[in-house]
Amino acid sequence: MNTSAGLQICLLFGSASLMSIGGGNSVVPEIELQAVGTYHWLTQAQFADLFALAQAAPGPSILLVTLVGYAAAGVSGAVLATVAMVAPAGALVFVFARVWGKLASSPWRAAFEHGLAPIAVGLIAASGIIVARAADHSPAQFVLTAVATLVFCATKVSPIIVVGLAGLIGWLGLV
Amino acid sequence: MSEPRVSTWRIALTFNQIALASFGGGLSAWSRHMVVERQRWMNDEEFLSAMTVCRVLPGANQVNLAVFVGARLRGATGAIAAILGLTALPALIVLALGALYTAHRDMPSVQATLRGMTAAAVALSLSMAYRTGRACLTSPPAWALFAAALLAGAVLRTPLLALLAVLAPLGMWWAWPRKVLS
């Protein structure tokens, strides 16, 4: 891995870490924008594939950054991206773990909690739309997405089962 | 913590179990089960409060929770043990998948399988937006913030820093607790 790739990885995922309000999914649009559009580490279609892999694998789905780092600069890129994504937000939580009780009645806490939530929801929905567009969704895929969305919203079926079944449907050549 | 200190190994192993048991989702439910019921490191109230902090602060919620619990148990060492426990093995698994993908991504059967999986992964994002949105999209200003973030993020492709620089202060101003005039 050359120095400039290392710096780009640190910069992109380190800043994404601190901007990931409401969880890792809200920075997926930004990661796609930079990794595909700015740095050309991978194509749109490959990004969509990696997104699906990260959702299907065990552990936090934010490990998408491990895969994007790998695409950018191999194994060392993967490690660097993961550390850059975890450390800044982790340090912030570490500090807050000690002072949270005192902040309970602060107006900042309420404003932060309630004021950013709708923005996070918008960004999470945006990540779904971006991946669908990046994968160049066919009409059959849109149908599968609609059905799977209904299943996720209405039932508590484990996502791995639904993603696995959807993979099988794809393998059979149905979408 | 008044009890004897928990070993860093036990912290790492517990979070590793959480990560692997929750294969493909349900991480919060598993975290609660392990932290509150199995290990008794926190009671329900403390756990809920911790979850709130972890949702409010930036970062993946589950990673944040691992830091929070680890830090409470054993300070910085505990936090690092919890993060490594939660992410090290899953990162290896995902890397192996990534390497397999890189080697075989041009095979038609791999492409076809991923087409199906991507459709479901998109559904996962949309349903997450639905679930979290149901709780917080309860007024016109909240819907406006949601729509602005969606439009800027998905259609205009505004860089996130610019998007947040405009929308975050608006959202916080809107949500700032005010005394009700009587």
CSV table of C-alpha atoms in Angstrom, one decimal:
chain,number,residue,atom,x,y,z
A,1,MET,CA,0.0,0.0,0.0
A,2,ASN,CA,1.5,3.4,-0.9
A,3,THR,CA,1.3,6.4,1.4
A,4,SER,CA,-1.3,8.3,-0.5
A,5,ALA,CA,-3.7,5.3,-0.6
A,6,GLY,CA,-3.2,4.9,3.2
A,7,LEU,CA,-3.9,8.6,3.8
A,8,GLN,CA,-7.0,8.5,1.6
A,9,ILE,CA,-8.3,5.5,3.5
A,10,CYS,CA,-7.6,7.1,6.9
A,11,LEU,CA,-9.2,10.4,5.8
A,12,LEU,CA,-12.3,8.8,4.3
A,13,PHE,CA,-13.1,6.3,7.0
A,14,GLY,CA,-11.9,8.4,9.9
A,15,SER,CA,-14.3,11.2,8.9
A,16,ALA,CA,-17.1,8.8,8.1
A,17,SER,CA,-16.6,7.3,11.6
A,18,LEU,CA,-17.4,10.7,13.2
A,19,MET,CA,-20.2,11.5,10.8
A,20,SER,CA,-22.1,8.2,11.1
A,21,ILE,CA,-25.0,9.5,13.0
A,22,GLY,CA,-27.6,6.9,13.9
A,23,GLY,CA,-25.3,4.0,13.0
A,24,GLY,CA,-23.0,2.8,10.3
A,25,ASN,CA,-25.7,2.7,7.6
A,26,SER,CA,-26.0,6.5,7.4
A,27,VAL,CA,-22.5,6.9,5.9
A,28,VAL,CA,-23.0,4.3,3.1
A,29,PRO,CA,-23.9,7.0,0.6
A,30,GLU,CA,-20.8,9.0,1.5
A,31,ILE,CA,-18.5,5.9,1.3
A,32,GLU,CA,-20.0,5.1,-2.2
A,33,LEU,CA,-19.6,8.6,-3.3
A,34,GLN,CA,-15.9,8.7,-2.4
A,35,ALA,CA,-14.7,5.1,-3.0
A,36,VAL,CA,-16.4,4.9,-6.4
A,37,GLY,CA,-16.6,8.5,-7.6
A,38,THR,CA,-13.5,10.2,-6.1
A,39,TYR,CA,-10.9,7.4,-5.6
A,40,HIS,CA,-12.1,4.8,-8.2
A,41,TRP,CA,-11.1,1.9,-5.9
A,42,LEU,CA,-14.0,-0.1,-7.3
A,43,THR,CA,-17.0,0.2,-9.6
A,44,GLN,CA,-20.6,0.9,-8.6
A,45,ALA,CA,-21.6,-2.7,-9.3
A,46,GLN,CA,-18.8,-4.0,-7.2
A,47,PHE,CA,-19.7,-1.7,-4.4
A,48,ALA,CA,-23.3,-3.1,-4.4
A,49,ASP,CA,-21.9,-6.6,-4.3
A,50,LEU,CA,-19.7,-5.8,-1.3
A,51,PHE,CA,-22.6,-4.2,0.4
A,52,ALA,CA,-24.6,-7.4,0.1
A,53,LEU,CA,-21.7,-9.5,1.3
A,54,ALA,CA,-21.2,-7.3,4.4
A,55,GLN,CA,-24.9,-7.6,5.2
A,56,ALA,CA,-24.9,-11.4,4.9
A,57,ALA,CA,-21.7,-12.0,7.0
A,58,PRO,CA,-21.7,-12.2,10.8
A,59,GLY,CA,-20.8,-9.2,12.9
A,60,PRO,CA,-21.6,-5.5,12.5
A,61,SER,CA,-22.6,-4.6,8.9
A,62,ILE,CA,-20.1,-1.7,9.2
A,63,LEU,CA,-17.5,-4.3,8.1
A,64,LEU,CA,-18.4,-3.1,4.6
A,65,VAL,CA,-15.5,-0.7,5.2
A,66,THR,CA,-13.2,-3.8,5.6
A,67,LEU,CA,-14.2,-4.9,2.1
A,68,VAL,CA,-13.8,-1.4,0.6
A,69,GLY,CA,-10.4,-1.1,2.2
A,70,TYR,CA,-9.5,-4.4,0.8
A,71,ALA,CA,-10.5,-3.3,-2.7
A,72,ALA,CA,-8.5,-0.1,-2.3
A,73,ALA,CA,-5.2,-1.6,-1.0
A,74,GLY,CA,-5.4,-5.3,-0.1
A,75,VAL,CA,-5.2,-6.8,3.4
A,76,SER,CA,-3.4,-3.8,4.9
A,77,GLY,CA,-6.0,-1.5,3.4
A,78,ALA,CA,-8.7,-3.6,5.0
A,79,VAL,CA,-7.1,-3.4,8.4
A,80,LEU,CA,-6.5,0.3,8.1
A,81,ALA,CA,-10.0,1.0,7.0
A,82,THR,CA,-11.5,-1.0,9.8
A,83,VAL,CA,-9.4,0.7,12.5
A,84,ALA,CA,-10.1,4.2,10.9
A,85,MET,CA,-13.8,3.5,11.0
A,86,VAL,CA,-13.9,2.1,14.6
A,87,ALA,CA,-11.4,4.2,16.5
A,88,PRO,CA,-12.6,7.8,16.3
A,89,ALA,CA,-16.3,7.0,17.2
A,90,GLY,CA,-15.0,4.5,19.7
A,91,ALA,CA,-12.9,7.1,21.5
A,92,LEU,CA,-15.9,9.5,21.6
A,93,VAL,CA,-18.0,6.8,23.2
A,94,PHE,CA,-15.2,6.0,25.6
A,95,VAL,CA,-15.3,9.6,26.9
A,96,PHE,CA,-19.0,9.8,27.0
A,97,ALA,CA,-19.3,6.4,28.9
A,98,ARG,CA,-17.8,8.3,31.8
A,99,VAL,CA,-19.8,11.5,31.8
A,100,TRP,CA,-23.2,10.3,30.4
A,101,GLY,CA,-25.0,10.4,33.7
A,102,LYS,CA,-24.2,14.1,34.2
A,103,LEU,CA,-25.5,15.0,30.7
A,104,ALA,CA,-28.9,13.4,31.3
A,105,SER,CA,-30.7,16.7,31.7
A,106,SER,CA,-28.7,18.8,29.3
A,107,PRO,CA,-30.7,20.3,26.4
A,108,TRP,CA,-27.9,19.4,24.1
A,109,ARG,CA,-28.6,15.7,24.7
A,110,ALA,CA,-32.3,16.0,23.7
A,111,ALA,CA,-31.5,18.2,20.7
A,112,PHE,CA,-28.8,15.8,19.5
A,113,GLU,CA,-31.0,12.7,20.1
A,114,HIS,CA,-34.2,14.0,18.5
A,115,GLY,CA,-32.9,16.5,16.0
A,116,LEU,CA,-30.6,14.2,14.2
A,117,ALA,CA,-32.8,11.1,14.1
A,118,PRO,CA,-34.9,12.1,11.0
A,119,ILE,CA,-31.7,13.0,9.1
A,120,ALA,CA,-30.2,9.6,10.0
A,121,VAL,CA,-33.4,7.9,8.7
A,122,GLY,CA,-33.2,9.8,5.5
A,123,LEU,CA,-29.5,8.8,5.0
A,124,ILE,CA,-30.3,5.1,5.7
A,125,ALA,CA,-33.1,5.2,3.1
A,126,ALA,CA,-30.7,6.9,0.7
A,127,SER,CA,-28.2,4.0,1.2
A,128,GLY,CA,-30.8,1.6,0.0
A,129,ILE,CA,-31.6,3.6,-3.1
A,130,ILE,CA,-27.9,4.1,-3.9
A,131,VAL,CA,-27.1,0.5,-3.7
A,132,ALA,CA,-30.2,-0.4,-5.8
A,133,ARG,CA,-29.1,2.1,-8.5
A,134,ALA,CA,-25.4,1.0,-8.3
A,135,ALA,CA,-26.5,-2.6,-8.9
A,136,ASP,CA,-28.5,-1.5,-11.9
A,137,HIS,CA,-31.6,-3.2,-10.4
A,138,SER,CA,-33.7,-5.1,-12.9
A,139,PRO,CA,-37.5,-5.1,-12.6
A,140,ALA,CA,-37.4,-8.6,-11.1
A,141,GLN,CA,-34.8,-7.4,-8.5
A,142,PHE,CA,-37.2,-4.6,-7.6
A,143,VAL,CA,-39.9,-7.1,-7.0
A,144,LEU,CA,-37.6,-9.2,-4.8
A,145,THR,CA,-36.6,-6.0,-2.9
A,146,ALA,CA,-40.2,-5.1,-2.3
A,147,VAL,CA,-41.1,-8.6,-1.1
A,148,ALA,CA,-38.0,-8.8,1.2
A,149,THR,CA,-38.8,-5.3,2.6
A,150,LEU,CA,-42.3,-6.4,3.5
A,151,VAL,CA,-40.9,-9.6,5.1
A,152,PHE,CA,-38.4,-7.5,7.2
A,153,CYS,CA,-41.0,-5.0,8.2
A,154,ALA,CA,-43.7,-7.4,9.1
A,155,THR,CA,-41.8,-10.4,10.6
A,156,LYS,CA,-38.8,-11.1,12.8
A,157,VAL,CA,-37.2,-13.6,10.4
A,158,SER,CA,-33.4,-13.4,10.7
A,159,PRO,CA,-32.0,-11.3,7.8
A,160,ILE,CA,-29.5,-14.0,7.0
A,161,ILE,CA,-32.3,-16.4,6.0
A,162,VAL,CA,-33.9,-13.8,3.8
A,163,VAL,CA,-30.6,-12.7,2.2
A,164,GLY,CA,-29.6,-16.4,1.8
A,165,LEU,CA,-32.9,-17.3,0.1
A,166,ALA,CA,-32.6,-14.2,-2.1
A,167,GLY,CA,-29.1,-15.4,-3.1
A,168,LEU,CA,-30.6,-18.8,-4.0
A,169,ILE,CA,-33.3,-17.1,-6.1
A,170,GLY,CA,-30.6,-15.3,-7.9
A,171,TRP,CA,-28.5,-18.4,-8.4
A,172,LEU,CA,-31.5,-20.1,-9.9
A,173,GLY,CA,-31.5,-17.3,-12.5
A,174,LEU,CA,-34.9,-15.9,-11.5
A,175,VAL,CA,-33.9,-12.2,-11.0
B,1,MET,CA,-18.2,-2.3,39.8
B,2,SER,CA,-17.8,-3.7,43.3
B,3,GLU,CA,-17.3,-7.3,42.2
B,4,PRO,CA,-13.9,-8.7,41.3
B,5,ARG,CA,-12.7,-7.3,38.0
B,6,VAL,CA,-13.8,-9.2,34.9
B,7,SER,CA,-10.9,-10.5,32.9
B,8,THR,CA,-10.1,-9.0,29.5
B,9,TRP,CA,-10.4,-12.4,27.9
B,10,ARG,CA,-13.9,-12.9,29.2
B,11,ILE,CA,-14.9,-9.5,27.8
B,12,ALA,CA,-13.4,-10.3,24.4
B,13,LEU,CA,-14.9,-13.8,24.3
B,14,THR,CA,-18.4,-12.5,25.3
B,15,PHE,CA,-18.4,-10.0,22.5
B,16,ASN,CA,-17.1,-12.6,20.1
B,17,GLN,CA,-20.0,-14.8,21.0
B,18,ILE,CA,-22.4,-11.9,20.5
B,19,ALA,CA,-21.0,-11.3,17.0
B,20,LEU,CA,-21.2,-14.9,15.9
B,21,ALA,CA,-24.5,-15.7,17.5
B,22,SER,CA,-26.1,-12.8,15.8
B,23,PHE,CA,-25.2,-14.1,12.3
B,24,GLY,CA,-27.0,-11.7,10.0
B,25,GLY,CA,-28.7,-9.4,12.4
B,26,GLY,CA,-30.4,-9.2,15.8
B,27,LEU,CA,-27.2,-7.9,17.3
B,28,SER,CA,-29.0,-5.7,19.9
B,29,ALA,CA,-31.1,-8.5,21.2
B,30,TRP,CA,-28.1,-10.8,21.5
B,31,SER,CA,-26.0,-8.0,23.2
B,32,ARG,CA,-28.8,-7.6,25.8
B,33,HIS,CA,-29.0,-11.3,26.4
B,34,MET,CA,-25.3,-11.7,26.9
B,35,VAL,CA,-24.6,-8.5,28.9
B,36,VAL,CA,-27.7,-8.4,31.1
B,37,GLU,CA,-28.9,-12.0,31.5
B,38,ARG,CA,-25.9,-14.2,31.0
B,39,GLN,CA,-22.9,-12.2,32.4
B,40,ARG,CA,-25.0,-9.8,34.6
B,41,TRP,CA,-22.6,-6.9,33.9
B,42,MET,CA,-25.5,-4.4,33.8
B,43,ASN,CA,-29.1,-4.4,34.8
B,44,ASP,CA,-31.8,-3.6,32.2
B,45,GLU,CA,-32.0,0.1,33.0
B,46,GLU,CA,-28.3,0.6,32.7
B,47,PHE,CA,-28.3,-1.4,29.4
B,48,LEU,CA,-31.1,0.7,27.9
B,49,SER,CA,-29.3,3.9,29.0
B,50,ALA,CA,-26.1,2.6,27.3
B,51,MET,CA,-28.0,1.7,24.1
B,52,THR,CA,-29.3,5.3,24.0
B,53,VAL,CA,-25.8,6.8,24.3
B,54,CYS,CA,-24.6,4.4,21.6
B,55,ARG,CA,-27.4,5.4,19.3
B,56,VAL,CA,-27.0,9.1,19.8
B,57,LEU,CA,-23.2,9.2,19.3
B,58,PRO,CA,-21.7,8.6,15.8
B,59,GLY,CA,-20.4,5.1,15.0
B,60,ALA,CA,-21.9,1.7,14.5
B,61,ASN,CA,-24.3,1.1,17.4
B,62,GLN,CA,-23.0,-2.4,18.2
B,63,VAL,CA,-19.4,-1.3,18.1
B,64,ASN,CA,-20.3,1.7,20.4
B,65,LEU,CA,-22.0,-0.6,22.8
B,66,ALA,CA,-19.0,-2.9,23.0
B,67,VAL,CA,-16.8,0.2,23.8
B,68,PHE,CA,-19.3,1.4,26.4
B,69,VAL,CA,-19.6,-2.0,28.2
B,70,GLY,CA,-15.9,-2.7,28.0
B,71,ALA,CA,-15.0,0.7,29.3
B,72,ARG,CA,-17.4,0.4,32.3
B,73,LEU,CA,-15.8,-3.0,33.1
B,74,ARG,CA,-12.1,-2.4,32.7
B,75,GLY,CA,-11.4,1.1,31.3
B,76,ALA,CA,-9.5,1.4,28.0
B,77,THR,CA,-8.2,-2.2,28.1
B,78,GLY,CA,-11.8,-3.5,28.4
B,79,ALA,CA,-13.0,-1.3,25.6
B,80,ILE,CA,-10.3,-2.5,23.3
B,81,ALA,CA,-10.9,-6.1,24.3
B,82,ALA,CA,-14.6,-5.7,23.6
B,83,ILE,CA,-14.0,-4.2,20.1
B,84,LEU,CA,-11.5,-6.9,19.1
B,85,GLY,CA,-13.9,-9.5,20.4
B,86,LEU,CA,-16.7,-8.1,18.4
B,87,THR,CA,-14.9,-7.4,15.1
B,88,ALA,CA,-11.7,-9.5,14.7
B,89,LEU,CA,-13.2,-12.8,13.7
B,90,PRO,CA,-16.1,-11.3,11.7
B,91,ALA,CA,-13.5,-9.1,9.9
B,92,LEU,CA,-11.5,-12.2,9.0
B,93,ILE,CA,-14.6,-14.0,7.7
B,94,VAL,CA,-15.7,-11.0,5.7
B,95,LEU,CA,-12.2,-10.7,4.3
B,96,ALA,CA,-12.2,-14.3,3.2
B,97,LEU,CA,-15.6,-13.7,1.5
B,98,GLY,CA,-14.1,-10.6,-0.1
B,99,ALA,CA,-11.1,-12.5,-1.4
B,100,LEU,CA,-13.4,-15.3,-2.8
B,101,TYR,CA,-15.5,-12.6,-4.4
B,102,THR,CA,-12.5,-10.9,-6.0
B,103,ALA,CA,-11.3,-14.2,-7.4
B,104,HIS,CA,-14.7,-15.3,-8.8
B,105,ARG,CA,-16.7,-12.2,-9.4
B,106,ASP,CA,-16.9,-12.7,-13.1
B,107,MET,CA,-18.4,-16.2,-12.9
B,108,PRO,CA,-22.1,-16.0,-14.1
B,109,SER,CA,-23.4,-18.0,-11.1
B,110,VAL,CA,-21.6,-15.7,-8.6
B,111,GLN,CA,-23.1,-12.7,-10.4
B,112,ALA,CA,-26.5,-14.2,-10.3
B,113,THR,CA,-26.3,-15.1,-6.6
B,114,LEU,CA,-25.2,-11.6,-5.7
B,115,ARG,CA,-28.0,-10.1,-7.8
B,116,GLY,CA,-30.4,-11.9,-5.5
B,117,MET,CA,-28.5,-11.0,-2.3
B,118,THR,CA,-28.2,-7.4,-3.3
B,119,ALA,CA,-32.0,-7.1,-3.7
B,120,ALA,CA,-32.4,-8.4,-0.1
B,121,ALA,CA,-29.6,-6.2,1.3
B,122,VAL,CA,-31.4,-3.1,-0.2
B,123,ALA,CA,-34.6,-4.3,1.5
B,124,LEU,CA,-32.7,-4.5,4.8
B,125,SER,CA,-31.8,-0.8,4.5
B,126,LEU,CA,-35.3,0.2,3.5
B,127,SER,CA,-36.9,-1.8,6.4
B,128,MET,CA,-34.4,-0.3,8.8
B,129,ALA,CA,-35.4,3.2,7.6
B,130,TYR,CA,-39.0,2.2,8.1
B,131,ARG,CA,-38.5,0.9,11.6
B,132,THR,CA,-36.5,3.8,12.9
B,133,GLY,CA,-38.6,6.2,10.9
B,134,ARG,CA,-41.8,5.1,12.5
B,135,ALA,CA,-40.5,6.2,15.9
B,136,CYS,CA,-39.2,9.6,14.9
B,137,LEU,CA,-41.1,10.8,11.8
B,138,THR,CA,-44.1,12.1,13.8
B,139,SER,CA,-44.3,15.8,12.7
B,140,PRO,CA,-44.0,17.8,9.5
B,141,PRO,CA,-40.5,19.3,10.5
B,142,ALA,CA,-39.2,15.7,11.1
B,143,TRP,CA,-40.5,14.7,7.7
B,144,ALA,CA,-38.9,17.7,6.1
B,145,LEU,CA,-35.5,16.8,7.6
B,146,PHE,CA,-35.9,13.2,6.5
B,147,ALA,CA,-36.9,14.3,2.9
B,148,ALA,CA,-34.0,16.8,2.7
B,149,ALA,CA,-31.5,14.2,3.9
B,150,LEU,CA,-32.9,11.6,1.5
B,151,LEU,CA,-32.9,14.0,-1.5
B,152,ALA,CA,-29.4,15.3,-0.8
B,153,GLY,CA,-27.9,11.9,0.0
B,154,ALA,CA,-29.5,9.8,-2.8
B,155,VAL,CA,-30.3,12.2,-5.6
B,156,LEU,CA,-28.1,15.3,-5.3
B,157,ARG,CA,-25.2,13.2,-3.9
B,158,THR,CA,-24.2,16.0,-1.6
B,159,PRO,CA,-21.0,15.2,0.4
B,160,LEU,CA,-22.0,14.2,3.9
B,161,LEU,CA,-20.1,16.9,5.7
B,162,ALA,CA,-21.9,19.6,3.7
B,163,LEU,CA,-25.2,17.9,4.2
B,164,LEU,CA,-24.7,17.7,8.0
B,165,ALA,CA,-23.4,21.2,8.2
B,166,VAL,CA,-26.7,22.5,6.9
B,167,LEU,CA,-29.2,19.9,8.3
B,168,ALA,CA,-27.8,19.1,11.7
B,169,PRO,CA,-28.0,22.6,13.2
B,170,LEU,CA,-31.6,22.9,11.7
B,171,GLY,CA,-32.5,19.6,13.3
B,172,MET,CA,-31.0,20.5,16.7
B,173,TRP,CA,-32.6,23.9,16.7
B,174,TRP,CA,-36.0,22.3,16.0
B,175,ALA,CA,-35.5,19.7,18.7
B,176,TRP,CA,-34.1,22.0,21.3
B,177,PRO,CA,-36.2,21.7,24.5
B,178,ARG,CA,-38.3,24.8,25.0
B,179,LYS,CA,-40.4,25.8,27.9
B,180,VAL,CA,-44.1,25.7,26.9
B,181,LEU,CA,-45.7,29.1,27.2
B,182,SER,CA,-48.7,28.9,29.4
